[in-house]
mmCIF file of C-alpha atoms in Angstrom:
data_model
loop_
_atom_site.group_PDB
_atom_site.id
_atom_site.type_symbol
_atom_site.label_atom_id
_atom_site.label_comp_id
_atom_site.label_asym_id
_atom_site.label_seq_id
_atom_site.Cartn_x
_atom_site.Cartn_y
_atom_site.Cartn_z
ATOM 1 C CA MET K 1039 19.542 4.294 13.915
ATOM 2 C CA ALA K 1040 19.257 3.648 10.169
ATOM 3 C CA VAL K 1041 16.154 2.229 8.485
ATOM 4 C CA GLU K 1042 16.515 -1.360 7.365
ATOM 5 C CA ILE K 1043 14.395 -2.745 4.538
ATOM 6 C CA HIS K 1044 13.532 -6.465 4.672
ATOM 7 C CA GLN K 1045 11.723 -8.382 1.963
ATOM 8 C CA VAL K 1046 8.759 -10.355 3.326
ATOM 9 C CA ARG K 1047 9.559 -14.059 3.244
ATOM 10 C CA GLY K 1048 7.347 -16.737 4.790
ATOM 11 C CA ARG K 1049 4.129 -16.763 6.755
ATOM 12 C CA ARG K 1050 5.492 -15.003 9.851
ATOM 13 C CA ASP K 1051 6.707 -12.053 7.836
ATOM 14 C CA LEU K 1052 3.482 -11.908 5.939
ATOM 15 C CA ARG K 1053 1.507 -11.797 9.205
ATOM 16 C CA THR K 1054 3.752 -9.025 10.507
ATOM 17 C CA PHE K 1055 3.224 -7.168 7.244
ATOM 18 C CA VAL K 1056 -0.585 -7.471 7.421
ATOM 19 C CA GLU K 1057 -0.721 -6.580 11.157
ATOM 20 C CA PHE K 1058 1.502 -3.430 11.047
ATOM 21 C CA PRO K 1059 -1.368 -1.003 10.433
ATOM 22 C CA PHE K 1060 -3.062 -2.264 13.631
ATOM 23 C CA SER K 1061 -0.269 -0.730 15.723
ATOM 24 C CA LEU K 1062 0.133 2.378 13.441
ATOM 25 C CA TYR K 1063 -3.540 3.249 13.625
ATOM 26 C CA GLU K 1064 -4.111 1.979 17.052
ATOM 27 C CA LYS K 1065 -5.323 5.365 18.424
ATOM 28 C CA SER K 1066 -7.176 6.555 15.288
ATOM 29 C CA PRO K 1067 -10.959 6.534 15.655
ATOM 30 C CA TYR K 1068 -11.222 6.794 11.748
ATOM 31 C CA TRP K 1069 -9.324 3.735 10.547
ATOM 32 C CA ILE K 1070 -11.348 0.578 9.820
ATOM 33 C CA PRO K 1071 -9.248 -2.549 10.228
ATOM 34 C CA PRO K 1072 -9.346 -5.216 7.589
ATOM 35 C CA LEU K 1073 -9.977 -8.866 8.187
ATOM 36 C CA ILE K 1074 -6.510 -10.324 8.859
ATOM 37 C CA LYS K 1075 -7.233 -13.687 7.198
ATOM 38 C CA ALA K 1076 -8.673 -11.925 4.066
ATOM 39 C CA GLU K 1077 -5.563 -9.681 3.838
ATOM 40 C CA ILE K 1078 -3.166 -12.641 4.179
ATOM 41 C CA ASP K 1079 -5.124 -14.746 1.663
ATOM 42 C CA SER K 1080 -5.075 -11.901 -0.953
ATOM 43 C CA LEU K 1081 -1.258 -11.820 -0.698
ATOM 44 C CA ARG K 1082 -0.748 -15.628 -0.975
ATOM 45 C CA PRO K 1083 -0.135 -16.977 -4.533
ATOM 46 C CA GLU K 1084 -1.728 -20.344 -3.601
ATOM 47 C CA VAL K 1085 -5.036 -18.564 -2.721
ATOM 48 C CA ASN K 1086 -5.410 -15.511 -4.963
ATOM 49 C CA PRO K 1087 -5.954 -16.188 -8.591
ATOM 50 C CA ALA K 1088 -4.502 -12.810 -9.553
ATOM 51 C CA PHE K 1089 -1.061 -14.323 -9.215
ATOM 52 C CA GLU K 1090 -1.669 -16.089 -12.573
ATOM 53 C CA HIS K 1091 -0.787 -12.739 -14.165
ATOM 54 C CA CYS K 1092 0.846 -10.795 -11.302
ATOM 55 C CA GLU K 1093 4.102 -10.898 -9.381
ATOM 56 C CA LEU K 1094 4.268 -9.456 -5.885
ATOM 57 C CA ARG K 1095 7.030 -8.227 -3.537
ATOM 58 C CA CYS K 1096 6.399 -6.997 -0.041
ATOM 59 C CA TRP K 1097 8.854 -5.174 2.155
ATOM 60 C CA LEU K 1098 8.961 -4.091 5.843
ATOM 61 C CA ALA K 1099 10.910 -1.174 7.127
ATOM 62 C CA LYS K 1100 12.491 -1.599 10.514
ATOM 63 C CA ARG K 1101 14.338 0.663 12.884
ATOM 64 C CA ASP K 1102 15.898 -0.736 16.107
ATOM 65 C CA GLY K 1103 14.205 -4.090 15.299
ATOM 66 C CA ARG K 1104 10.750 -2.460 15.371
ATOM 67 C CA VAL K 1105 8.522 -2.392 12.222
ATOM 68 C CA VAL K 1106 8.003 1.245 11.151
ATOM 69 C CA GLY K 1107 6.574 0.810 7.653
ATOM 70 C CA ARG K 1108 5.453 -1.538 4.887
ATOM 71 C CA ILE K 1109 4.943 -1.424 1.110
ATOM 72 C CA ALA K 1110 4.052 -3.896 -1.647
ATOM 73 C CA ALA K 1111 4.833 -3.682 -5.287
ATOM 74 C CA ILE K 1112 3.011 -5.564 -8.073
ATOM 75 C CA HIS K 1113 4.128 -6.362 -11.638
ATOM 76 C CA HIS K 1114 0.733 -6.861 -13.256
ATOM 77 C CA ARG K 1115 1.615 -8.486 -16.531
ATOM 78 C CA ALA K 1116 -1.964 -8.391 -17.902
ATOM 79 C CA PHE K 1117 -2.178 -4.649 -17.263
ATOM 80 C CA VAL K 1118 1.205 -3.992 -18.988
ATOM 81 C CA GLN K 1119 0.161 -6.086 -21.986
ATOM 82 C CA ARG K 1120 -3.338 -4.690 -22.292
ATOM 83 C CA TRP K 1121 -2.512 -0.986 -21.910
ATOM 84 C CA ALA K 1122 1.103 -1.022 -23.222
ATOM 85 C CA LEU K 1123 2.197 0.915 -20.170
ATOM 86 C CA ARG K 1124 5.215 -0.423 -18.319
ATOM 87 C CA HIS K 1125 3.838 0.670 -14.902
ATOM 88 C CA ALA K 1126 4.218 -1.348 -11.724
ATOM 89 C CA ARG K 1127 1.767 -0.808 -8.920
ATOM 90 C CA PHE K 1128 2.382 -0.042 -5.220
ATOM 91 C CA GLY K 1129 -0.070 -0.765 -2.431
ATOM 92 C CA TRP K 1130 -0.400 -1.862 1.114
ATOM 93 C CA VAL K 1131 1.713 1.176 2.018
ATOM 94 C CA ASP K 1132 1.867 2.380 5.598
ATOM 95 C CA PHE K 1133 4.606 4.175 7.471
ATOM 96 C CA ILE K 1134 5.355 6.346 10.439
ATOM 97 C CA ASP K 1135 5.816 10.067 9.842
ATOM 98 C CA ASP K 1136 9.494 9.847 8.913
ATOM 99 C CA GLU K 1137 10.746 10.654 5.398
ATOM 100 C CA GLU K 1138 13.718 8.287 5.816
ATOM 101 C CA VAL K 1139 11.281 5.431 6.379
ATOM 102 C CA SER K 1140 8.895 6.365 3.450
ATOM 103 C CA GLY K 1141 11.876 7.047 1.192
ATOM 104 C CA ALA K 1142 13.464 3.745 1.927
ATOM 105 C CA LEU K 1143 10.171 1.887 1.299
ATOM 106 C CA PHE K 1144 9.472 3.610 -1.967
ATOM 107 C CA GLU K 1145 13.129 3.159 -3.156
ATOM 108 C CA ALA K 1146 12.640 -0.609 -2.591
ATOM 109 C CA ALA K 1147 9.459 -0.712 -4.635
ATOM 110 C CA GLU K 1148 10.767 1.618 -7.380
ATOM 111 C CA SER K 1149 14.019 -0.330 -7.690
ATOM 112 C CA TRP K 1150 12.241 -3.615 -8.007
ATOM 113 C CA ALA K 1151 9.926 -2.115 -10.648
ATOM 114 C CA ARG K 1152 12.974 -0.902 -12.585
ATOM 115 C CA ASP K 1153 14.479 -4.342 -12.393
ATOM 116 C CA LYS K 1154 11.262 -5.660 -13.919
ATOM 117 C CA GLY K 1155 11.600 -3.230 -16.872
ATOM 118 C CA MET K 1156 8.942 -0.907 -15.669
ATOM 119 C CA THR K 1157 9.209 2.787 -16.397
ATOM 120 C CA ALA K 1158 6.830 4.081 -13.702
ATOM 121 C CA ILE K 1159 5.018 2.981 -10.571
ATOM 122 C CA HIS K 1160 1.575 4.144 -9.503
ATOM 123 C CA GLY K 1161 -0.837 3.552 -6.735
ATOM 124 C CA PRO K 1162 -1.927 2.770 -4.149
ATOM 125 C CA LEU K 1163 -3.495 -0.012 -6.049
ATOM 126 C CA GLY K 1164 -4.140 -3.694 -5.391
ATOM 127 C CA PHE K 1165 -4.223 -6.520 -7.885
ATOM 128 C CA THR K 1166 -7.683 -5.531 -9.244
ATOM 129 C CA ASP K 1167 -10.226 -2.768 -8.914
ATOM 130 C CA MET K 1168 -11.975 -4.873 -6.424
ATOM 131 C CA ASP K 1169 -9.098 -4.302 -3.966
ATOM 132 C CA PRO K 1170 -8.943 -1.114 -1.848
ATOM 133 C CA GLU K 1171 -7.074 1.624 -3.686
ATOM 134 C CA GLY K 1172 -6.314 5.292 -3.571
ATOM 135 C CA MET K 1173 -4.927 7.631 -0.986
ATOM 136 C CA LEU K 1174 -6.817 9.980 1.212
ATOM 137 C CA VAL K 1175 -5.862 13.608 0.607
ATOM 138 C CA GLU K 1176 -8.530 15.280 2.656
ATOM 139 C CA GLY K 1177 -11.399 14.222 5.009
ATOM 140 C CA PHE K 1178 -8.989 12.659 7.531
ATOM 141 C CA GLU K 1179 -11.525 13.366 10.329
ATOM 142 C CA GLU K 1180 -14.082 11.070 8.690
ATOM 143 C CA LEU K 1181 -14.658 7.399 9.378
ATOM 144 C CA GLY K 1182 -13.189 5.311 6.611
ATOM 145 C CA THR K 1183 -15.281 2.885 4.581
ATOM 146 C CA MET K 1184 -14.411 -0.601 3.418
ATOM 147 C CA ALA K 1185 -14.128 0.690 -0.161
ATOM 148 C CA THR K 1186 -11.398 3.167 0.702
ATOM 149 C CA ILE K 1187 -7.990 3.248 2.269
ATOM 150 C CA TYR K 1188 -7.517 5.350 5.365
ATOM 151 C CA ASN K 1189 -4.129 7.069 5.835
ATOM 152 C CA PHE K 1190 -2.785 9.853 7.979
ATOM 153 C CA PRO K 1191 -2.474 13.368 6.513
ATOM 154 C CA TYR K 1192 1.337 13.136 6.216
ATOM 155 C CA TYR K 1193 1.156 10.354 3.577
ATOM 156 C CA PRO K 1194 0.429 12.553 0.511
ATOM 157 C CA VAL K 1195 3.070 15.057 1.726
ATOM 158 C CA HIS K 1196 5.691 12.321 1.732
ATOM 159 C CA LEU K 1197 4.664 11.191 -1.771
ATOM 160 C CA GLU K 1198 4.634 14.692 -3.207
ATOM 161 C CA ARG K 1199 8.138 15.227 -1.883
ATOM 162 C CA ARG K 1200 9.280 12.147 -3.708
ATOM 163 C CA GLY K 1201 7.830 13.572 -6.949
ATOM 164 C CA TYR K 1202 4.484 11.684 -7.047
ATOM 165 C CA GLU K 1203 1.498 13.497 -8.450
ATOM 166 C CA LYS K 1204 -2.154 13.013 -7.897
ATOM 167 C CA GLU K 1205 -3.812 11.641 -11.008
ATOM 168 C CA THR K 1206 -7.530 11.507 -10.158
ATOM 169 C CA ASP K 1207 -9.869 12.727 -7.445
ATOM 170 C CA TRP K 1208 -12.305 10.195 -6.088
ATOM 171 C CA VAL K 1209 -15.012 11.867 -4.105
ATOM 172 C CA GLU K 1210 -17.166 10.237 -1.399
ATOM 173 C CA TYR K 1211 -20.260 11.868 -0.078
ATOM 174 C CA GLU K 1212 -22.364 11.375 3.000
ATOM 175 C CA ILE K 1213 -26.013 12.060 2.570
ATOM 176 C CA ARG K 1214 -28.074 12.514 5.654
ATOM 177 C CA THR K 1215 -31.835 11.985 5.349
ATOM 178 C CA PRO K 1216 -34.207 13.701 7.653
#
């Protein structure tokens, strides 16, 4: 069955959006779940002050009525003005290992960004550098930290096939003391 993309509307959809990774990573010993209330609050305009200069759209991908992916896109007006780069951000991106699903999600975000006059989209990023950001490209067998996003090894493969390129390497070290 085809993938259907639905824009998140209302509290029930938002909760579904936030809770999707709990089922996706259910068997992963490396994923650290976020606090549900904190995630929901960060995506609500009446709670998060970033909405003073940001616009957000969230989408769910469904197949046979079951959620199989999610993505958010942010038009960060202050970033665009400050850096003179018409780049939207994508974040909160999770999906099953199916390129039809990831492709439909990214097409939704990319299309919305184009409609906003953006010439590029980059991420995973949140509203600010205080939000989790980045995509794991190695070290999938390590326990995630609160400062990083955990994802499965197929994520970067899907993005590379869509033409995305890695911009920066962020390195995390574990130092063991005797």
